[in-house]
Amino acid sequence: MTKKVTNKRAKRRLSKSGIVLIVGLIIILVPCLIFGWILVSAALQTGTPIFGDRYEGDLEPAITDDDLSRVESAVKGISGVQDVTTTLISGQLRVNVDMDDALTSEEINALLPDMYNAVDGVLSVSTYFTSTEDKKMYDLAINVYNFVDAEDENMIYYIVTKNAMMENYSTQLVSEPIDAELASDLRGEGEPTETPTAPTE
């Protein structure tokens, strides 16, 4: 009588070092997969605009198209103004004022408060261009110029600025350098210096 021999495969049990190795690989693999997914999703969304509202809860009351038209009309009523355009970009109202080319810098400068007051008469500065502790409001920039040609020394260009965090507006004549001598040196227009000559033997 022959005995039936059965081959039983012995079950292998993982050693402690094997378990530690597997757990370590999983711990490393999970962040790598997450990071890879972020990279792939970012690459697929390249060029896609991200829409959001960075001013949520701010800029209230809002400036409307009708308000812009009224600002243009008010500033156009000032003597010497030829044309006015307004743009509202990213929380800033820009008022571009084209002045009569015959006006001098001093004459244009004297009219800047009138332009600021004209805007204030339509959109109250204390309401639209002054932030509070819990609400950010618009910034205001009034660009005033006789013509636009940076190469022409007769160009006059002022900027009246009232950021929402400023108490009062500021005026700057940007067509002229603050330090004329330094600007001249930077452009290489200063007095030429003599190049030392090598001594002759």
XYZ file of N, CA and C in Angstrom:
603
model
N 0.855 -1.170 0.000
C 0.000 0.000 0.000
C 0.902 1.235 0.000
N 0.628 2.043 -0.997
C 1.483 3.222 -1.144
C 0.827 4.430 -0.502
N 1.656 5.217 0.098
C 1.136 6.446 0.726
C 1.124 7.591 -0.286
N 0.015 8.300 -0.269
C -0.139 9.436 -1.159
C 0.580 10.637 -0.538
N 1.541 11.078 -1.316
C 2.341 12.188 -0.807
C 1.769 13.496 -1.363
N 1.485 14.413 -0.508
C 0.975 15.736 -0.923
C 2.013 16.782 -0.576
N 2.261 17.619 -1.567
C 3.218 18.704 -1.355
C 2.472 19.935 -0.837
N 2.762 20.271 0.319
C 2.161 21.460 0.919
C 3.179 22.590 0.884
N 2.738 23.636 0.238
C 3.609 24.796 0.200
C 3.557 25.520 1.547
N 4.691 25.708 2.053
C 4.758 26.403 3.329
C 4.473 27.893 3.118
N 3.592 28.427 3.940
C 3.246 29.838 3.863
C 4.390 30.656 4.457
N 4.847 31.602 3.646
C 5.939 32.450 4.107
C 5.361 33.656 4.830
N 5.876 33.936 5.968
C 5.419 35.088 6.750
C 6.440 36.200 6.597
N 5.919 37.411 6.471
C 6.805 38.552 6.318
C 7.546 38.823 7.616
N 8.789 39.096 7.449
C 9.580 39.438 8.629
C 9.310 40.887 9.010
N 9.772 41.269 10.165
C 9.559 42.649 10.617
C 10.236 43.646 9.690
N 11.408 43.282 9.216
C 12.122 44.194 8.311
C 11.372 44.350 6.987
N 10.730 43.287 6.516
C 9.942 43.358 5.278
C 8.730 44.253 5.446
N 8.080 44.144 6.602
C 6.908 44.990 6.872
C 7.317 46.459 6.939
N 8.432 46.696 7.626
C 8.917 48.073 7.733
C 9.254 48.634 6.355
N 9.831 47.800 5.490
C 10.189 48.230 4.141
C 8.945 48.582 3.325
N 7.920 47.759 3.403
C 6.694 47.994 2.646
C 5.999 49.271 3.130
N 5.897 49.437 4.449
C 5.265 50.634 5.008
C 6.042 51.882 4.602
N 7.371 51.795 4.626
C 8.199 52.931 4.229
C 7.983 53.302 2.774
N 7.893 52.284 1.900
C 7.652 52.548 0.479
C 6.300 53.218 0.260
N 5.296 52.788 1.014
C 3.962 53.390 0.887
C 4.002 54.855 1.342
N 4.695 55.103 2.460
C 4.781 56.467 2.983
C 5.475 57.388 1.977
N 6.479 56.877 1.279
C 7.185 57.670 0.280
C 6.360 57.825 -0.992
N 5.662 56.748 -1.382
C 4.941 56.732 -2.640
C 3.721 57.660 -2.637
N 2.995 57.736 -1.523
C 1.766 58.536 -1.466
C 2.042 60.026 -1.732
N 3.006 60.662 -1.034
C 3.278 62.074 -1.353
C 3.773 62.273 -2.786
N 4.554 61.319 -3.296
C 5.037 61.432 -4.677
C 3.875 61.411 -5.664
N 2.898 60.540 -5.414
C 1.730 60.475 -6.291
C 0.917 61.766 -6.219
N 0.746 62.298 -5.005
C -0.003 63.543 -4.845
C 0.711 64.694 -5.559
N 2.032 64.787 -5.361
C 2.812 65.841 -5.994
C 2.764 65.710 -7.512
N 2.866 64.482 -8.012
C 2.788 64.251 -9.452
C 1.434 64.651 -10.018
N 0.371 64.365 -9.272
C -0.979 64.741 -9.724
C -1.117 66.258 -9.795
N -0.544 66.955 -8.803
C -0.593 68.421 -8.813
C 0.137 68.968 -10.031
N 1.329 68.410 -10.335
C 2.095 68.869 -11.483
C 1.348 68.631 -12.788
N 0.757 67.460 -12.923
C 0.038 67.125 -14.156
C -1.191 68.019 -14.323
N -1.956 68.222 -13.253
C -3.155 69.053 -13.351
C -2.786 70.510 -13.640
N -1.672 70.977 -13.060
C -1.226 72.346 -13.330
C -0.793 72.497 -14.779
N -0.125 71.478 -15.309
C 0.326 71.527 -16.701
C -0.869 71.529 -17.657
N -1.906 70.782 -17.312
C -3.090 70.731 -18.176
C -3.859 72.046 -18.148
N -3.753 72.793 -17.043
C -4.494 74.050 -16.916
C -3.666 75.263 -17.317
N -2.475 75.061 -17.832
C -1.641 76.180 -18.250
C -2.338 76.971 -19.345
N -2.389 78.284 -19.189
C -3.042 79.136 -20.172
C -4.513 79.358 -19.905
N -5.054 78.673 -18.895
C -6.461 78.850 -18.558
C -6.592 79.943 -17.512
N -7.379 80.985 -17.763
C -7.509 82.067 -16.788
C -8.162 81.589 -15.500
N -7.689 82.129 -14.386
C -8.261 81.797 -13.092
C -9.176 82.944 -12.685
N -10.441 82.629 -12.550
C -11.411 83.650 -12.208
C -11.615 83.674 -10.696
N -11.644 84.877 -10.166
C -11.852 85.035 -8.735
C -12.253 86.466 -8.444
N -12.533 86.739 -7.204
C -12.914 88.087 -6.824
C -12.062 88.490 -5.633
N -10.930 89.162 -5.925
C -10.023 89.562 -4.856
C -10.595 90.698 -4.043
N -11.652 91.357 -4.570
C -12.240 92.496 -3.867
C -13.594 92.139 -3.259
N -13.792 90.869 -2.969
C -15.075 90.468 -2.406
C -15.307 91.186 -1.072
N -16.414 91.873 -0.982
C -16.731 92.623 0.222
C -16.166 94.034 0.221
N -15.321 94.351 -0.787
C -14.726 95.677 -0.891
C -15.366 96.436 -2.055
N -14.833 97.629 -2.319
C -15.275 98.462 -3.448
C -16.793 98.648 -3.474
N -17.342 98.948 -2.325
C -18.777 99.218 -2.218
C -18.979 100.592 -1.608
N -19.676 101.498 -2.284
C -20.412 101.310 -3.540
C -19.477 101.223 -4.739
N -19.938 100.510 -5.761
C -19.129 100.311 -6.962
C -19.273 101.481 -7.924
N -18.210 101.723 -8.687
C -18.242 102.754 -9.729
C -18.848 102.147 -10.991
N -19.840 102.797 -11.551
C -20.549 102.288 -12.717
C -20.097 102.998 -13.991
N -20.523 102.468 -15.129
C -20.222 103.115 -16.415
C -20.835 104.510 -16.474
N -22.000 104.671 -15.879
C -22.644 105.984 -15.845
C -21.796 106.969 -15.035
N -21.209 106.480 -13.950
C -20.322 107.330 -13.145
C -19.116 107.780 -13.965
N -18.552 106.880 -14.762
C -17.394 107.226 -15.586
C -17.757 108.307 -16.601
N -18.925 108.179 -17.200
C -19.369 109.190 -18.172
C -19.544 110.547 -17.506
N -20.065 110.550 -16.294
C -20.269 111.810 -15.573
C -18.938 112.444 -15.178
N -17.957 111.614 -14.814
C -16.623 112.136 -14.486
C -16.004 112.783 -15.723
N -16.111 112.113 -16.861
C -15.558 112.666 -18.102
C -16.194 114.013 -18.430
N -17.500 114.104 -18.293
C -18.196 115.358 -18.594
C -17.775 116.475 -17.642
N -17.608 116.131 -16.360
C -17.243 117.143 -15.370
C -15.838 117.685 -15.626
N -14.891 116.796 -15.955
C -13.515 117.235 -16.183
C -13.404 117.984 -17.508
N -14.180 117.588 -18.505
C -14.154 118.283 -19.802
C -14.610 119.725 -19.688
N -15.372 120.034 -18.648
C -15.862 121.387 -18.467
C -14.805 122.356 -17.958
N -13.620 121.871 -17.641
C -12.552 122.727 -17.127
C -11.833 123.401 -18.290
N -11.512 124.650 -18.144
C -10.847 125.430 -19.194
C -9.497 124.809 -19.552
N -9.245 124.682 -20.857
C -7.974 124.148 -21.338
C -7.977 122.657 -21.589
N -9.030 121.960 -21.160
C -9.119 120.504 -21.366
C -9.643 120.228 -22.768
N -8.904 119.405 -23.523
C -9.319 119.053 -24.881
C -10.061 117.727 -24.931
N -9.602 116.749 -24.152
C -10.246 115.434 -24.197
C -10.025 114.724 -22.864
N -10.984 113.863 -22.510
C -10.903 113.100 -21.259
C -11.351 111.672 -21.527
N -10.593 110.722 -21.036
C -11.002 109.320 -21.077
C -10.832 108.729 -19.676
N -11.657 107.756 -19.352
C -11.571 107.103 -18.044
C -11.491 105.599 -18.233
N -10.735 104.957 -17.369
C -10.667 103.499 -17.352
C -10.686 103.041 -15.903
N -11.332 101.925 -15.676
C -11.419 101.341 -14.331
C -10.744 99.985 -14.388
N -9.530 99.907 -13.836
C -8.739 98.695 -13.943
C -8.309 98.235 -12.554
N -8.704 97.029 -12.182
C -8.233 96.384 -10.958
C -8.283 97.302 -9.738
N -9.424 97.904 -9.510
C -9.596 98.715 -8.316
C -9.008 100.107 -8.404
N -8.615 100.542 -9.590
C -8.075 101.893 -9.760
C -8.826 102.623 -10.862
N -9.261 103.846 -10.562
C -9.881 104.707 -11.568
C -8.789 105.589 -12.156
N -8.603 105.506 -13.473
C -7.629 106.343 -14.168
C -8.381 107.348 -15.035
N -8.084 108.610 -14.803
C -8.684 109.690 -15.587
C -7.556 110.303 -16.411
N -7.630 110.157 -17.722
C -6.601 110.675 -18.622
C -7.092 111.975 -19.248
N -6.347 113.053 -18.995
C -6.780 114.384 -19.405
C -5.769 114.961 -20.401
N -6.233 115.196 -21.619
C -5.408 115.796 -22.665
C -5.656 117.300 -22.663
N -4.591 118.067 -22.368
C -4.713 119.520 -22.248
C -4.314 120.219 -23.546
N -4.670 121.499 -23.633
C -4.273 122.348 -24.751
C -2.745 122.424 -24.793
N -2.159 122.157 -25.961
C -0.703 122.133 -26.095
C -0.059 123.483 -25.797
N -0.823 124.559 -25.896
C -0.261 125.898 -25.692
C -0.084 126.238 -24.217
N -0.674 125.451 -23.320
C -0.583 125.747 -21.891
C 0.814 125.454 -21.358
N 1.251 126.259 -20.423
C 2.551 126.045 -19.784
C 2.399 125.060 -18.631
N 3.531 124.606 -18.117
C 3.519 123.686 -16.992
C 2.847 124.318 -15.775
N 3.118 125.592 -15.536
C 2.527 126.291 -14.396
C 1.017 126.423 -14.550
N 0.566 126.690 -15.762
C -0.875 126.828 -16.006
C -1.594 125.492 -15.812
N -0.985 124.419 -16.279
C -1.591 123.093 -16.095
C -1.604 122.734 -14.610
N -0.506 123.016 -13.925
C -0.409 122.717 -12.495
C -1.500 123.438 -11.709
N -1.810 124.658 -12.118
C -2.841 125.439 -11.421
C -4.228 124.843 -11.607
N -4.417 124.050 -12.677
C -5.729 123.454 -12.951
C -5.917 122.086 -12.298
N -4.861 121.502 -11.774
C -4.954 120.150 -11.198
C -5.953 120.063 -10.040
N -5.987 121.029 -9.114
C -7.009 120.955 -8.055
C -8.432 120.986 -8.602
N -8.647 121.720 -9.706
C -9.977 121.761 -10.310
C -10.388 120.383 -10.826
N -9.425 119.663 -11.405
C -9.721 118.321 -11.923
C -10.029 117.354 -10.778
N -9.239 117.447 -9.722
C -9.479 116.596 -8.545
C -10.857 116.891 -7.961
N -11.191 118.155 -7.848
C -12.488 118.552 -7.287
C -13.640 118.139 -8.206
N -13.380 118.131 -9.523
C -14.416 117.702 -10.469
C -14.742 116.217 -10.270
N -13.701 115.409 -10.057
C -13.920 113.983 -9.782
C -14.650 113.828 -8.451
N -14.196 114.588 -7.453
C -14.808 114.527 -6.119
C -16.275 114.937 -6.169
N -16.624 115.853 -7.083
C -18.009 116.290 -7.203
C -18.929 115.207 -7.737
N -18.365 114.278 -8.499
C -19.170 113.171 -9.036
C -19.067 111.942 -8.138
N -17.848 111.604 -7.763
C -17.585 110.447 -6.903
C -16.882 110.959 -5.651
N -17.606 111.053 -4.578
C -17.043 111.594 -3.344
C -15.772 110.851 -2.944
N -14.683 111.595 -2.788
C -13.398 110.985 -2.438
C -13.496 110.245 -1.112
N -14.221 110.811 -0.160
C -14.336 110.180 1.159
C -15.118 108.867 1.098
N -15.923 108.689 0.058
C -16.711 107.460 -0.084
C -16.037 106.445 -0.990
N -15.603 106.896 -2.176
C -15.110 105.969 -3.189
C -13.595 105.739 -3.138
N -12.840 106.688 -2.613
C -11.382 106.593 -2.679
C -10.712 106.658 -1.310
N -11.438 106.240 -0.283
C -10.889 106.198 1.072
C -11.285 104.882 1.729
N -10.291 104.064 2.070
C -10.555 102.770 2.700
C -10.862 102.938 4.182
N -11.572 101.960 4.712
C -11.838 101.906 6.146
C -11.130 100.680 6.729
N -11.296 100.459 8.008
C -10.627 99.323 8.656
C -11.102 97.991 8.105
N -12.333 97.924 7.637
C -12.876 96.645 7.176
C -13.246 96.630 5.695
N -12.884 97.681 4.956
C -13.241 97.705 3.528
C -12.228 98.500 2.731
N -11.749 97.901 1.645
C -10.820 98.590 0.746
C -11.614 99.245 -0.373
N -11.187 100.476 -0.705
C -11.873 101.206 -1.761
C -10.932 101.483 -2.931
N -11.415 102.239 -3.889
C -10.679 102.486 -5.130
C -9.480 103.420 -4.918
N -8.486 103.276 -5.800
C -7.399 104.240 -5.927
C -7.731 105.162 -7.106
N -7.213 106.377 -7.049
C -7.484 107.355 -8.100
C -6.174 107.860 -8.688
N -6.085 107.873 -10.009
C -4.924 108.437 -10.701
C -5.435 109.328 -11.833
N -5.081 110.617 -11.774
C -5.456 111.561 -12.828
C -4.190 111.894 -13.608
N -4.118 111.426 -14.849
C -2.966 111.661 -15.714
C -3.259 112.871 -16.601
N -2.452 113.904 -16.455
C -2.695 115.159 -17.167
C -1.479 115.482 -18.030
N -1.697 115.711 -19.332
C -0.577 115.930 -20.246
C -1.011 116.839 -21.390
N -0.012 117.499 -22.011
C -0.323 118.329 -23.187
C -0.247 117.493 -24.463
N 0.725 116.606 -24.563
C 0.811 115.622 -25.648
C 1.719 114.507 -25.161
N 1.742 113.414 -25.896
C 2.539 112.264 -25.478
C 3.666 112.049 -26.473
N 4.864 112.411 -26.058
C 6.073 112.183 -26.847
C 7.265 112.313 -25.902
N 7.720 111.189 -25.389
C 8.777 111.189 -24.378
C 10.071 111.799 -24.884
N 10.247 111.837 -26.219
C 11.479 112.395 -26.778
C 11.427 113.915 -26.892
N 10.243 114.480 -26.751
C 10.079 115.927 -26.888
C 10.198 116.579 -25.511
N 11.155 117.476 -25.362
C 11.377 118.121 -24.075
C 10.252 119.073 -23.685
N 9.352 119.372 -24.609
C 8.219 120.262 -24.322
C 7.005 119.509 -23.781
N 7.112 118.191 -23.675
C 5.996 117.418 -23.133
C 5.830 117.727 -21.645
N 4.599 117.925 -21.234
C 4.265 118.175 -19.825
C 3.346 117.036 -19.368
N 3.704 116.406 -18.270
C 2.926 115.253 -17.805
C 2.885 115.246 -16.276
N 1.680 115.478 -15.748
C 1.457 115.433 -14.305
C 0.640 114.195 -13.954
N 0.857 113.676 -12.746
C -0.003 112.623 -12.203
C -0.499 113.066 -10.835
N -1.811 113.096 -10.689
C -2.432 113.350 -9.391
C -2.868 111.997 -8.837
N -2.342 111.639 -7.671
C -2.584 110.318 -7.105
C -3.294 110.424 -5.765
N -4.324 109.615 -5.597
C -5.006 109.484 -4.297
C -5.284 108.006 -4.075
N -4.332 107.325 -3.402
C -4.572 105.933 -3.046
C -5.577 105.873 -1.907
N -6.244 104.745 -1.797
C -7.312 104.625 -0.808
C -6.807 104.771 0.623
N -5.512 104.520 0.848
C -4.964 104.624 2.197
C -4.365 106.004 2.475
N -4.321 106.887 1.473
C -3.765 108.228 1.655
C -4.826 109.184 2.189
N -4.395 110.100 3.051
C -5.332 111.102 3.560
C -5.591 112.182 2.519
N -4.534 112.606 1.819
C -4.659 113.656 0.810
C -4.017 113.199 -0.501
N -4.362 113.867 -1.579
C -3.776 113.505 -2.865
C -2.382 114.102 -3.002
N -1.586 113.516 -3.898
C -0.246 114.039 -4.176
C -0.134 114.342 -5.662
N 0.739 115.290 -5.986
C 0.948 115.707 -7.368
C 2.408 115.543 -7.731
N 2.663 114.975 -8.906
C 4.049 114.810 -9.355
C 4.160 115.175 -10.832
N 5.172 115.977 -11.155
C 5.477 116.297 -12.551
C 6.457 115.243 -13.048
N 5.932 114.211 -13.710
C 6.765 113.074 -14.085
C 7.532 113.305 -15.384
N 7.210 114.368 -16.106
C 7.936 114.639 -17.353
C 9.271 115.320 -17.093
N 9.520 115.718 -15.858
C 10.807 116.298 -15.495
C 11.416 115.492 -14.365
N 12.710 115.210 -14.428
C 13.352 114.420 -13.366
C 13.414 115.203 -12.056
N 13.327 114.481 -10.957
C 13.442 115.120 -9.652
C 14.859 115.675 -9.467
N 15.854 114.897 -9.900
C 17.246 115.332 -9.828
C 17.766 115.436 -11.259
N 17.707 116.645 -11.840
C 18.071 116.841 -13.245
C 19.537 116.495 -13.504
N 20.410 116.825 -12.552
C 21.838 116.556 -12.746
C 22.119 115.068 -12.781
N 21.495 114.324 -11.875
C 21.675 112.871 -11.848
C 21.122 112.247 -13.115
N 19.945 112.700 -13.570
C 19.348 112.162 -14.794
C 20.251 112.413 -15.990
N 20.856 113.592 -16.023
C 21.763 113.916 -17.124
C 22.984 113.009 -17.115
N 23.513 112.746 -15.932
C 24.673 111.856 -15.821
C 24.322 110.439 -16.250
N 23.135 109.980 -15.866
C 22.717 108.617 -16.225
C 22.522 108.470 -17.727
N 22.109 109.551 -18.377
C 21.949 109.511 -19.834
C 23.263 109.743 -20.561
N 24.340 110.003 -19.811
C 25.644 110.242 -20.428
C 25.774 111.613 -21.039
N 24.989 112.561 -20.510
C 25.005 113.904 -21.068
C 25.891 114.861 -20.271
N 26.590 114.337 -19.256
C 27.451 115.182 -18.443
C 28.706 115.581 -19.212
N 29.521 116.395 -18.580
C 30.746 116.830 -19.236
C 31.670 115.640 -19.436
N 32.172 115.475 -20.652
C 33.045 114.329 -20.909
C 34.364 114.473 -20.141
N 34.808 113.367 -19.633
C 36.085 113.365 -18.919
C 37.191 112.982 -19.864
N 38.352 113.556 -19.657
C 39.488 113.277 -20.544
C 40.008 111.875 -20.276
N 40.206 111.161 -21.373
C 40.739 109.806 -21.255
C 42.257 109.894 -21.098
N 42.783 109.328 -19.998
C 44.232 109.415 -19.790
C 44.996 108.711 -20.896
N 46.040 109.327 -21.354
C 46.856 108.722 -22.392
C 48.010 107.967 -21.765
N 48.388 106.909 -22.441
C 49.460 106.064 -21.922
C 50.769 106.821 -22.058
N 51.632 106.732 -21.055
C 52.924 107.436 -21.150
C 53.758 106.887 -22.299
N 54.415 107.811 -22.971
C 55.305 107.392 -24.076
C 56.728 107.253 -23.586
N 57.371 106.287 -24.084
C 58.755 106.050 -23.678
C 59.710 106.833 -24.558
